[in-house]
Short mmCIF file of C-alpha atoms in Angstrom, two decimals:
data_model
loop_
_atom_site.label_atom_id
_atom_site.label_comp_id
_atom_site.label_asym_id
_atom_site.label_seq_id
_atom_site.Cartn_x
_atom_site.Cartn_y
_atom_site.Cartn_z
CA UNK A 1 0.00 0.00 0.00
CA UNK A 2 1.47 3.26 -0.88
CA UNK A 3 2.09 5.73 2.45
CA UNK A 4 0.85 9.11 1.16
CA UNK A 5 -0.85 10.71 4.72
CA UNK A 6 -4.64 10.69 2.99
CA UNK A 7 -4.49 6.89 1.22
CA UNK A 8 -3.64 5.66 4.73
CA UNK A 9 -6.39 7.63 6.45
CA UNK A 10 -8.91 5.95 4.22
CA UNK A 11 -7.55 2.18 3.93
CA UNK A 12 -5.65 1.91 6.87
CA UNK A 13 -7.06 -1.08 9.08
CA UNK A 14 -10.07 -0.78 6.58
CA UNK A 15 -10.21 -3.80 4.11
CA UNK A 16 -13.23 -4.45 2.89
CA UNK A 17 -15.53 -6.97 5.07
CA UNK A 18 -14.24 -10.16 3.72
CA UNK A 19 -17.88 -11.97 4.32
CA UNK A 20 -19.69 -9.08 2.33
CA UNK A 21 -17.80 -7.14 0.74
CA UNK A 22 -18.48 -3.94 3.04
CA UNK A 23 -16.32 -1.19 1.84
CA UNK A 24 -16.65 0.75 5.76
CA UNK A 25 -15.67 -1.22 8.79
CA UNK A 26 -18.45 -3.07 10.08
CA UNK A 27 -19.78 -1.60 14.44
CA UNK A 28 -19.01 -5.55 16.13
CA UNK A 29 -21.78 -4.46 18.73
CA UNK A 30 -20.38 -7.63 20.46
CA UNK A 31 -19.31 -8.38 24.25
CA UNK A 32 -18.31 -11.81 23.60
CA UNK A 33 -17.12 -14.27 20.76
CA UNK A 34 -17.92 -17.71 20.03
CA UNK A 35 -14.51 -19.75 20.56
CA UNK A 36 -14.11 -22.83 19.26
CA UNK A 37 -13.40 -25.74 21.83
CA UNK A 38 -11.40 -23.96 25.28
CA UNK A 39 -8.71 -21.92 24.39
CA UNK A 40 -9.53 -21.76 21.06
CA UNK A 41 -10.15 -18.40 19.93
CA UNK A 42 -11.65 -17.30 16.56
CA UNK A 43 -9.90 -14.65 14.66
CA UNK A 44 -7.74 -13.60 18.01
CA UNK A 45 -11.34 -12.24 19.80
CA UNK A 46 -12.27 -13.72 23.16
CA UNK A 47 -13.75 -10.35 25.57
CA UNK A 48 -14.41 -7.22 23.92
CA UNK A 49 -12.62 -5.27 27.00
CA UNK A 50 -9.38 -6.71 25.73
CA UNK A 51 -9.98 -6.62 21.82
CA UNK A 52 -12.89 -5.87 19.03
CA UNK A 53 -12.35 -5.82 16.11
CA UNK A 54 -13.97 -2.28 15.19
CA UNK A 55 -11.29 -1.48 17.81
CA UNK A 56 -8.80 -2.90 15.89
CA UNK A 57 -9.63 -0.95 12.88
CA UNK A 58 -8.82 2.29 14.56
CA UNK A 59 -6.10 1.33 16.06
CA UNK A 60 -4.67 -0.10 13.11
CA UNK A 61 -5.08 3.36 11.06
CA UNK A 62 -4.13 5.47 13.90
CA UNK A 63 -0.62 3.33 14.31
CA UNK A 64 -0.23 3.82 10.33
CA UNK A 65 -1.17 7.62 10.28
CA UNK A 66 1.53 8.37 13.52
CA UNK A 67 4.21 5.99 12.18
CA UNK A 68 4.59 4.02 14.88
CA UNK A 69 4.49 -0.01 16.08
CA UNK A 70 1.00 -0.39 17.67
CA UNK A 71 -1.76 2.11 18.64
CA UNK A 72 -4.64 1.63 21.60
CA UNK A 73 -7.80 3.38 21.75
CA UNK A 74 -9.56 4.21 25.08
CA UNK A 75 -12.62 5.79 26.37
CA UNK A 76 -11.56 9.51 26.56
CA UNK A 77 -7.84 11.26 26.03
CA UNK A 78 -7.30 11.37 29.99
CA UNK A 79 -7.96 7.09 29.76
CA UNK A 80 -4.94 7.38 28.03
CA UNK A 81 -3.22 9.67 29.86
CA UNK A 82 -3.76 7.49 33.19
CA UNK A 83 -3.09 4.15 31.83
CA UNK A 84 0.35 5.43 29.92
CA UNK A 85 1.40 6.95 33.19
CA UNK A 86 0.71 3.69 35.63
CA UNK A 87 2.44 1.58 33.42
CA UNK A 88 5.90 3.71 33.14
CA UNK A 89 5.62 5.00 35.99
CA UNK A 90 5.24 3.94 40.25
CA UNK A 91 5.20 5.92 43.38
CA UNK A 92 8.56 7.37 43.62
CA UNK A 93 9.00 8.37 40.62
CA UNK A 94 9.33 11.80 39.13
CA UNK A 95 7.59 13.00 35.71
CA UNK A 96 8.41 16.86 34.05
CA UNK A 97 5.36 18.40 32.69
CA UNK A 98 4.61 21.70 30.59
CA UNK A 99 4.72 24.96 33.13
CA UNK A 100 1.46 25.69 30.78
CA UNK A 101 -0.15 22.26 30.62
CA UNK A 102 -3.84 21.77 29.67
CA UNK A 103 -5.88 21.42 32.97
CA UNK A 104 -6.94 18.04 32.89
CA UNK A 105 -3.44 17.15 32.68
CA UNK A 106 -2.82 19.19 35.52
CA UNK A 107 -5.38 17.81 37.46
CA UNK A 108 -4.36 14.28 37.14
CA UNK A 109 -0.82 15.11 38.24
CA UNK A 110 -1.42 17.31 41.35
CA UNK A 111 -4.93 15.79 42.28
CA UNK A 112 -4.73 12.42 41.87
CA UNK A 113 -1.06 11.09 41.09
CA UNK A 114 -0.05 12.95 44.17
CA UNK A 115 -1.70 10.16 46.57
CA UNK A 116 -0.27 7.83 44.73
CA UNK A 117 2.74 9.07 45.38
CA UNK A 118 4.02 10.47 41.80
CA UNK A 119 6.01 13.45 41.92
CA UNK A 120 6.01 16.22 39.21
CA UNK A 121 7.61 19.76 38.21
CA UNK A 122 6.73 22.07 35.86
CA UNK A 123 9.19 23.61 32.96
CA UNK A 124 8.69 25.88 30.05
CA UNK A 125 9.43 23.26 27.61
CA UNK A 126 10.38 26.25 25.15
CA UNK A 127 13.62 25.98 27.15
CA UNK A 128 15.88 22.61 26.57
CA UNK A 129 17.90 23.64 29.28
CA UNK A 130 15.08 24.25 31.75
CA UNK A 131 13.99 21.09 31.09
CA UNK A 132 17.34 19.09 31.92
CA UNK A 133 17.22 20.94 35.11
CA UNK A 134 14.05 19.85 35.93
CA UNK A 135 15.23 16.16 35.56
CA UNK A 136 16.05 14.00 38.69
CA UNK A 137 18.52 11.63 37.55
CA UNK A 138 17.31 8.13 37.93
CA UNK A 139 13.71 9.62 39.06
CA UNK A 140 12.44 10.92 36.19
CA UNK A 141 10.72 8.40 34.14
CA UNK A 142 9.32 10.58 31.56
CA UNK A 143 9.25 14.07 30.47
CA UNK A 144 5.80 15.08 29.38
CA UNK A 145 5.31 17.62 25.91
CA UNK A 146 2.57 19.13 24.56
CA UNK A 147 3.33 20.89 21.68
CA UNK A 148 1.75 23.25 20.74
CA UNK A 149 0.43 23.73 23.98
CA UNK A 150 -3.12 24.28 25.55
CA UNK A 151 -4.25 27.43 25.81
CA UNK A 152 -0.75 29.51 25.13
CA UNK A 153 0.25 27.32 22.05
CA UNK A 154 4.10 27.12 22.64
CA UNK A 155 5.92 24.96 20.97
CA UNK A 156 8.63 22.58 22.24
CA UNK A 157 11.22 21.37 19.91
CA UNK A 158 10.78 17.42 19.98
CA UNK A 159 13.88 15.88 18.62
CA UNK A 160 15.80 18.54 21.12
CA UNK A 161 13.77 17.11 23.97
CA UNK A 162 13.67 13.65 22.96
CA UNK A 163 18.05 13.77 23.54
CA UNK A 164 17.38 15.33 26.82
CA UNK A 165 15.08 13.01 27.77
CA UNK A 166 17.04 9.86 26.59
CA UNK A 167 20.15 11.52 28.45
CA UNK A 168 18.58 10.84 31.54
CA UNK A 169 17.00 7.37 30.59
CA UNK A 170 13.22 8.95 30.43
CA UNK A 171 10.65 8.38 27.53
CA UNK A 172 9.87 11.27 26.02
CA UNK A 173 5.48 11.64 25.91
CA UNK A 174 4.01 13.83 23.28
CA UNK A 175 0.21 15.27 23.84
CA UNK A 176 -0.50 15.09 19.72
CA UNK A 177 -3.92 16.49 20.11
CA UNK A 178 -3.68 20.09 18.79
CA UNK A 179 -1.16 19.37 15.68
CA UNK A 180 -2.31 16.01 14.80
CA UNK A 181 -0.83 13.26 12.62
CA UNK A 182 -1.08 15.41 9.50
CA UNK A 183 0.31 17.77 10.70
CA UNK A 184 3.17 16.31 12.99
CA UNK A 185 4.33 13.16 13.73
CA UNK A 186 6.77 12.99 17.23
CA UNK A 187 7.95 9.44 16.58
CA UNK A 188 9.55 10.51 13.32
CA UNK A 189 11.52 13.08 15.20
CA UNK A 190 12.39 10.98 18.16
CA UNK A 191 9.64 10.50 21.20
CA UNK A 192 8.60 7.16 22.25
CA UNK A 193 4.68 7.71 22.91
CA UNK A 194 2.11 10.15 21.38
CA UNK A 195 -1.17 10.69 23.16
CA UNK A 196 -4.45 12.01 21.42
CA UNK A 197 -7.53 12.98 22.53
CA UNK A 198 -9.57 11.43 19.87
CA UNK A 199 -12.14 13.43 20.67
CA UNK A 200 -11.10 16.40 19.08
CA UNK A 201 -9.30 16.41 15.81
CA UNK A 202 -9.42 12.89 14.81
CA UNK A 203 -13.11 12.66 15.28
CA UNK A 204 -13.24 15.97 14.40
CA UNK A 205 -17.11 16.61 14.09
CA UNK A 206 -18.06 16.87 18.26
CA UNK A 207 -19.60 13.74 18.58
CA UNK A 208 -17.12 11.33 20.02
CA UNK A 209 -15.33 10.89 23.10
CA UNK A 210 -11.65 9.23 22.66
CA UNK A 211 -8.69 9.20 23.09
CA UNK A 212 -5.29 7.13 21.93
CA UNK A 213 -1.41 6.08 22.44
CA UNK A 214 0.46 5.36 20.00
CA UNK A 215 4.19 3.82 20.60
CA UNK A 216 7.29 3.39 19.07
CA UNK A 217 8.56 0.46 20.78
CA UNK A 218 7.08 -3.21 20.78
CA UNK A 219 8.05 -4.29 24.06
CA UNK A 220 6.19 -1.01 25.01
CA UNK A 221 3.40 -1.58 23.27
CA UNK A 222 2.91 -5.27 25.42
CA UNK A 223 3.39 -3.39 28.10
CA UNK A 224 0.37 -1.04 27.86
CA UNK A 225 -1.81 -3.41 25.97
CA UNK A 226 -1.50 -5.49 29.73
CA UNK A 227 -2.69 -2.48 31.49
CA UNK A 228 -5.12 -1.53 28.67
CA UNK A 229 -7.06 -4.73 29.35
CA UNK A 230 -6.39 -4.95 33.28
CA UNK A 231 -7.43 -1.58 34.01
CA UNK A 232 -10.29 -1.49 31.19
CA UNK A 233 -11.20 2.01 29.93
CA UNK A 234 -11.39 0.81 26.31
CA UNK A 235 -13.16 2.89 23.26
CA UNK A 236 -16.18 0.89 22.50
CA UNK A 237 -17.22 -0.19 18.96
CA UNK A 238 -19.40 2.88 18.18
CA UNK A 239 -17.39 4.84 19.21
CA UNK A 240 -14.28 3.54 17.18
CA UNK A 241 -16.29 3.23 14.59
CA UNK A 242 -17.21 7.19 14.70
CA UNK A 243 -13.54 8.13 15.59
CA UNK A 244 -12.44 6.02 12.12
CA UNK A 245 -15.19 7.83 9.96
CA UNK A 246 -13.51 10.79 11.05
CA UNK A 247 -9.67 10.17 10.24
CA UNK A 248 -10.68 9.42 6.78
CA UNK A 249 -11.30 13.01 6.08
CA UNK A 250 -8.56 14.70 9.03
CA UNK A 251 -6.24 16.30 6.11
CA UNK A 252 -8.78 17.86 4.15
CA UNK A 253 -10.41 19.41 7.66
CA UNK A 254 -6.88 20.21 8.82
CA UNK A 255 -5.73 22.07 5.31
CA UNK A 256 -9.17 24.53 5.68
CA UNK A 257 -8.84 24.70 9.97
CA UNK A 258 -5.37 25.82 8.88
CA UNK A 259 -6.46 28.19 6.41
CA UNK A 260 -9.15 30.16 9.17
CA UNK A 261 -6.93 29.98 11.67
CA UNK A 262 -3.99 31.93 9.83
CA UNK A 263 -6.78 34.49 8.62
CA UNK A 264 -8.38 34.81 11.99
CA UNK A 265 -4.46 35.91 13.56
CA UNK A 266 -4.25 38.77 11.26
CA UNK A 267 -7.59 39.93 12.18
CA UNK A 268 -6.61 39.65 15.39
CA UNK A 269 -3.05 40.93 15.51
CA UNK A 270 -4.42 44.50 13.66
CA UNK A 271 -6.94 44.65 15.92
CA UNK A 272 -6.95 47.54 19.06
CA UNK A 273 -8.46 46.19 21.43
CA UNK A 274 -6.32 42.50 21.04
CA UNK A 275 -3.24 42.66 23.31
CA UNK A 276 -1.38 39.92 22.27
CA UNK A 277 -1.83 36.56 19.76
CA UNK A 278 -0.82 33.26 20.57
CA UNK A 279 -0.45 31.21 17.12
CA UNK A 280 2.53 29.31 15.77
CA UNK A 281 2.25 30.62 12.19
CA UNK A 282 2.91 34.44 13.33
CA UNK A 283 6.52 34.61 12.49
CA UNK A 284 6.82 37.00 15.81
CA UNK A 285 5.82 33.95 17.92
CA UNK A 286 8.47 32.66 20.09
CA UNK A 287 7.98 29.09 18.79
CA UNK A 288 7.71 29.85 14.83
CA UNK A 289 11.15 28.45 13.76
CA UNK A 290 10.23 25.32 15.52
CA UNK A 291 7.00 24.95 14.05
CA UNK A 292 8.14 25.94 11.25
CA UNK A 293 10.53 23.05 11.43
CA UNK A 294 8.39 20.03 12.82
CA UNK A 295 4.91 20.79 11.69
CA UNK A 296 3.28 20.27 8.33
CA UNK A 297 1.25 23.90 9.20
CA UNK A 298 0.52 25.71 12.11
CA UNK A 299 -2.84 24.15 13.34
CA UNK A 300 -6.33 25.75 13.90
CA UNK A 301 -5.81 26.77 17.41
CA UNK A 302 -5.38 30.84 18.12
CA UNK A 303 -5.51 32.35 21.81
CA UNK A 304 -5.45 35.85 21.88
CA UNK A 305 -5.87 38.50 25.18
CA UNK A 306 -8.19 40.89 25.18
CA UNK A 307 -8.01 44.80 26.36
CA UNK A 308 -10.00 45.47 29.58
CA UNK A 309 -8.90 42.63 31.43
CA UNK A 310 -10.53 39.35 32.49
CA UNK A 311 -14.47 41.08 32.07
CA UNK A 312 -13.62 42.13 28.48
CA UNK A 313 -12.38 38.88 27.66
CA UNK A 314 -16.12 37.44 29.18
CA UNK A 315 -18.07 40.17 27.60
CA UNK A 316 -15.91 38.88 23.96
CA UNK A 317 -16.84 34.97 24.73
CA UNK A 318 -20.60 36.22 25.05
CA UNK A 319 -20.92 37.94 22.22
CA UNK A 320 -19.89 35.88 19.18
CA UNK A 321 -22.77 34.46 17.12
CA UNK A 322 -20.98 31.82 14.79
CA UNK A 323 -18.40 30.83 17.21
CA UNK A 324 -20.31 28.76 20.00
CA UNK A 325 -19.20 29.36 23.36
CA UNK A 326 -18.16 25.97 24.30
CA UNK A 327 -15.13 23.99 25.65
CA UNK A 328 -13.49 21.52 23.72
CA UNK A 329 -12.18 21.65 20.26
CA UNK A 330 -11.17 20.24 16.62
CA UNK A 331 -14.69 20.02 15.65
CA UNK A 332 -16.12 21.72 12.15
CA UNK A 333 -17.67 24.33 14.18
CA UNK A 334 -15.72 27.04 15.33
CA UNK A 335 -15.78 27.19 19.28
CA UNK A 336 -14.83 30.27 21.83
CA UNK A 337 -13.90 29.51 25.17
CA UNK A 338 -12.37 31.32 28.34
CA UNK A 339 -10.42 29.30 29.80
CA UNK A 340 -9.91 31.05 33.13
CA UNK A 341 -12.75 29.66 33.94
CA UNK A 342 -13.55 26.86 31.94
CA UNK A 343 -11.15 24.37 30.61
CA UNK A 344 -8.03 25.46 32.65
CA UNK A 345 -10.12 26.23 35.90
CA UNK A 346 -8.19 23.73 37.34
CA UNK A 347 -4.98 25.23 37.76
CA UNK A 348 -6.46 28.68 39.34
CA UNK A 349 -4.20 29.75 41.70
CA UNK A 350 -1.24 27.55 40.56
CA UNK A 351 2.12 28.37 38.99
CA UNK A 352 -0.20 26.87 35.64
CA UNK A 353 -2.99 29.55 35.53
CA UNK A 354 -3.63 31.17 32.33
CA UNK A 355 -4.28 34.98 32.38
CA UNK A 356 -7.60 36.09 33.18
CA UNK A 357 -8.10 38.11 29.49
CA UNK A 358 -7.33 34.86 27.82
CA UNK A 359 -9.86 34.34 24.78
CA UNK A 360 -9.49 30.59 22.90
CA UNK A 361 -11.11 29.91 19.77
CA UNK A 362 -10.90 26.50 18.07
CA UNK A 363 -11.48 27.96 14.04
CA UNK A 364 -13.80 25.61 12.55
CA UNK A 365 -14.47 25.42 8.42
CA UNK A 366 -16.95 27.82 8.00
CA UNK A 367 -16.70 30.33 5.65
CA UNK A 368 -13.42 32.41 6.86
CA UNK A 369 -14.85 36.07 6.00
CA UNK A 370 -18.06 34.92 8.12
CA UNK A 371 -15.75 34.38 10.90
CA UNK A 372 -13.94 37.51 10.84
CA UNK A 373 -16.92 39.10 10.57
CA UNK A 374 -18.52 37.59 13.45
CA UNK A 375 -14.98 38.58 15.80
CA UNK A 376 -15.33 41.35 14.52
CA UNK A 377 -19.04 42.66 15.86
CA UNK A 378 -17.34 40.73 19.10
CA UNK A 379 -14.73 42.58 19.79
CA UNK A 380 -16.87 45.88 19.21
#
């Protein structure tokens, strides 16, 4: 099969049902498979906690789309998150996480891990050499990227952190959610796991819940598939089946996301009452050359702050008419959010909170002059 980005997006995992020909993946609304005689398993399927084969489908494209050895799929991104981090890591060990990290990430760190006895620090991961400080030789297990980031979009150079991280005998984690496959891929420069939320991008039409970890390394990939089925918080067969429909068409959503988004930051950045715009394309961003470097394009993600402080930035999420006031992102819609006090409420009062003028949108595929438009009237 040839390994252009879009053919693998469509076929990937997706042969045609052998018994009738189906050209989609069939929904195996199963719990359990017939076996025949003990121990003998049909076509590798037993439980459908620990396999399924609409499952497998996903998991097969999303391993094909990231580049890497084996892919799982679970029940939301932070699923992922928490059965990646239990099998790497135990209590006692140390982890280094984005000094801008998205909340739920956050949370699971300081709120949960820390019972369990899982120590953390924060770093700018703009800074290679903040991030080797951070490290506790023979403690750090992994250091944790997002790039770009969640709300402030900085961007970490991967194959710089990946030596770092290797240096000191840690994986090096990559939160894939915001660039996506198509427009990224972390193996290829060096990191040994990618994490998605599923929900976003890759199902890309608000409908699905998901999320996914991809891995580099076989012997890693046993590893979690153990914990996958021990601890259970698997994608189920709609819901795979949803997440695949939605792959098939990421590149052509990603090219016109892209397309918005780099029209909505030069609204923005001529606007008065706009104090300053987070996106990777502006080449005044502290993480362009990077981008510029690793990514395919910049993404559909733009922050910006807002003049008046944090009731401006309220008075802004209220009043947009085409862009719904709603958290998450990656949809086809195009989504405003404040994430002072929604999506990042979480780290209020942290070193991790976001400024209180903070605007995100998530640019959908609308028409782009609709959306200007509509930010526009917004903004007053």
């Amino acid at each position: 099969m040839t390994d252009g980005f879009e053919t693998l997006a469509i076929h990937a995992g997706q042969e045609a049902d052998a018994r009738t020909g189906a050209v989609v993946p069939p929904i195996y609304a199963t719990s359990t498979y017939k076996q025949d005689g003990v121990g003998g398993r049909r076509s590798g399927y037993e439980y459908s906690r620990t396999a399924n084969p609409t499952r497998t489908a996903l998991e097969e494209c999303l391993a094909a789309l990231e580049d890497g050895t084996r892919a799982f799929a679970f029940a939301s991104g932070m699923a992922a998150e928490d059965t990646l981090l239990r099998t790497v890591c135990g209590p006692g060990d140390h982890v280094v996480i984005p000094n801008d990290a998205y909340g739920g990430t956050y949370r699971l760190f300081a709120k949960v891990y820390g019972r369990w006895g899982l120590d953390w620090d924060a770093a700018p991961l703009t800074s290679v050499e903040a991030v080797r400080a951070a490290i506790r030789p023979g403690t750090t297990k992994a250091v944790w990227v997002e790039t770009p980031t969640n709300p402030l979009l900085s961007v970490a150079d991967i194959g710089a952190l990946a030596g770092v991280a290797h240096d000191a005998g840690a994986l090096l984690i990559v939160d894939n959610t915001f660039a996506t496959p198509y427009l990224q891929q972390p193996l290829a420069l060096g990191a040994d796991v990618v994490v998605h939320s599923t929900t976003k991008y890759a199902g890309g039409h608000s409908d699905v819940v998901g999320g996914a970890l991809v891995v580099a390394d076989a012997e890693l990939g046993e590893r979690i598939a153990f914990h996958q089925n021990a601890m259970g918080a698997v994608a189920g067969p709609f819901d795979a089946w949803l997440t695949l429909r939605g792959l098939k068409t990421l590149a052509v959503r990603m090219d016109r996301h892209c397309d918005n988004a780099e029209r909505v930051a030069e609204l923005l950045v001529r606007h008065p009452r706009v104090v300053e715009v987070f996106y990777p394309g502006l080449p005044g961003h502290p993480g362009h050359e990077a981008a510029s470097k690793q990514m395919r394009r910049y993404g559909g993600m733009v922050s910006f702050r807002v003049e008046g402080g944090e009731q401006a930035a309220l008075r802004v999420c209220d009043r947009t008419r085409l862009f719904t006031l709603a958290e998450s992102l990656g949809g086809v819609e195009s989504l405003i959010e404040h994430p002072g006090r929604m999506t990042h409420a979480s780290v209020a009062g942290s070193a991790l909170e976001v400024p209180a003028d903070l605007v995100r949108l998530s640019v959908g595929i609308e028409s782009a002059d609709d959306l200007l438009e509509d930010l526009r009237q917004a903004l007053g």
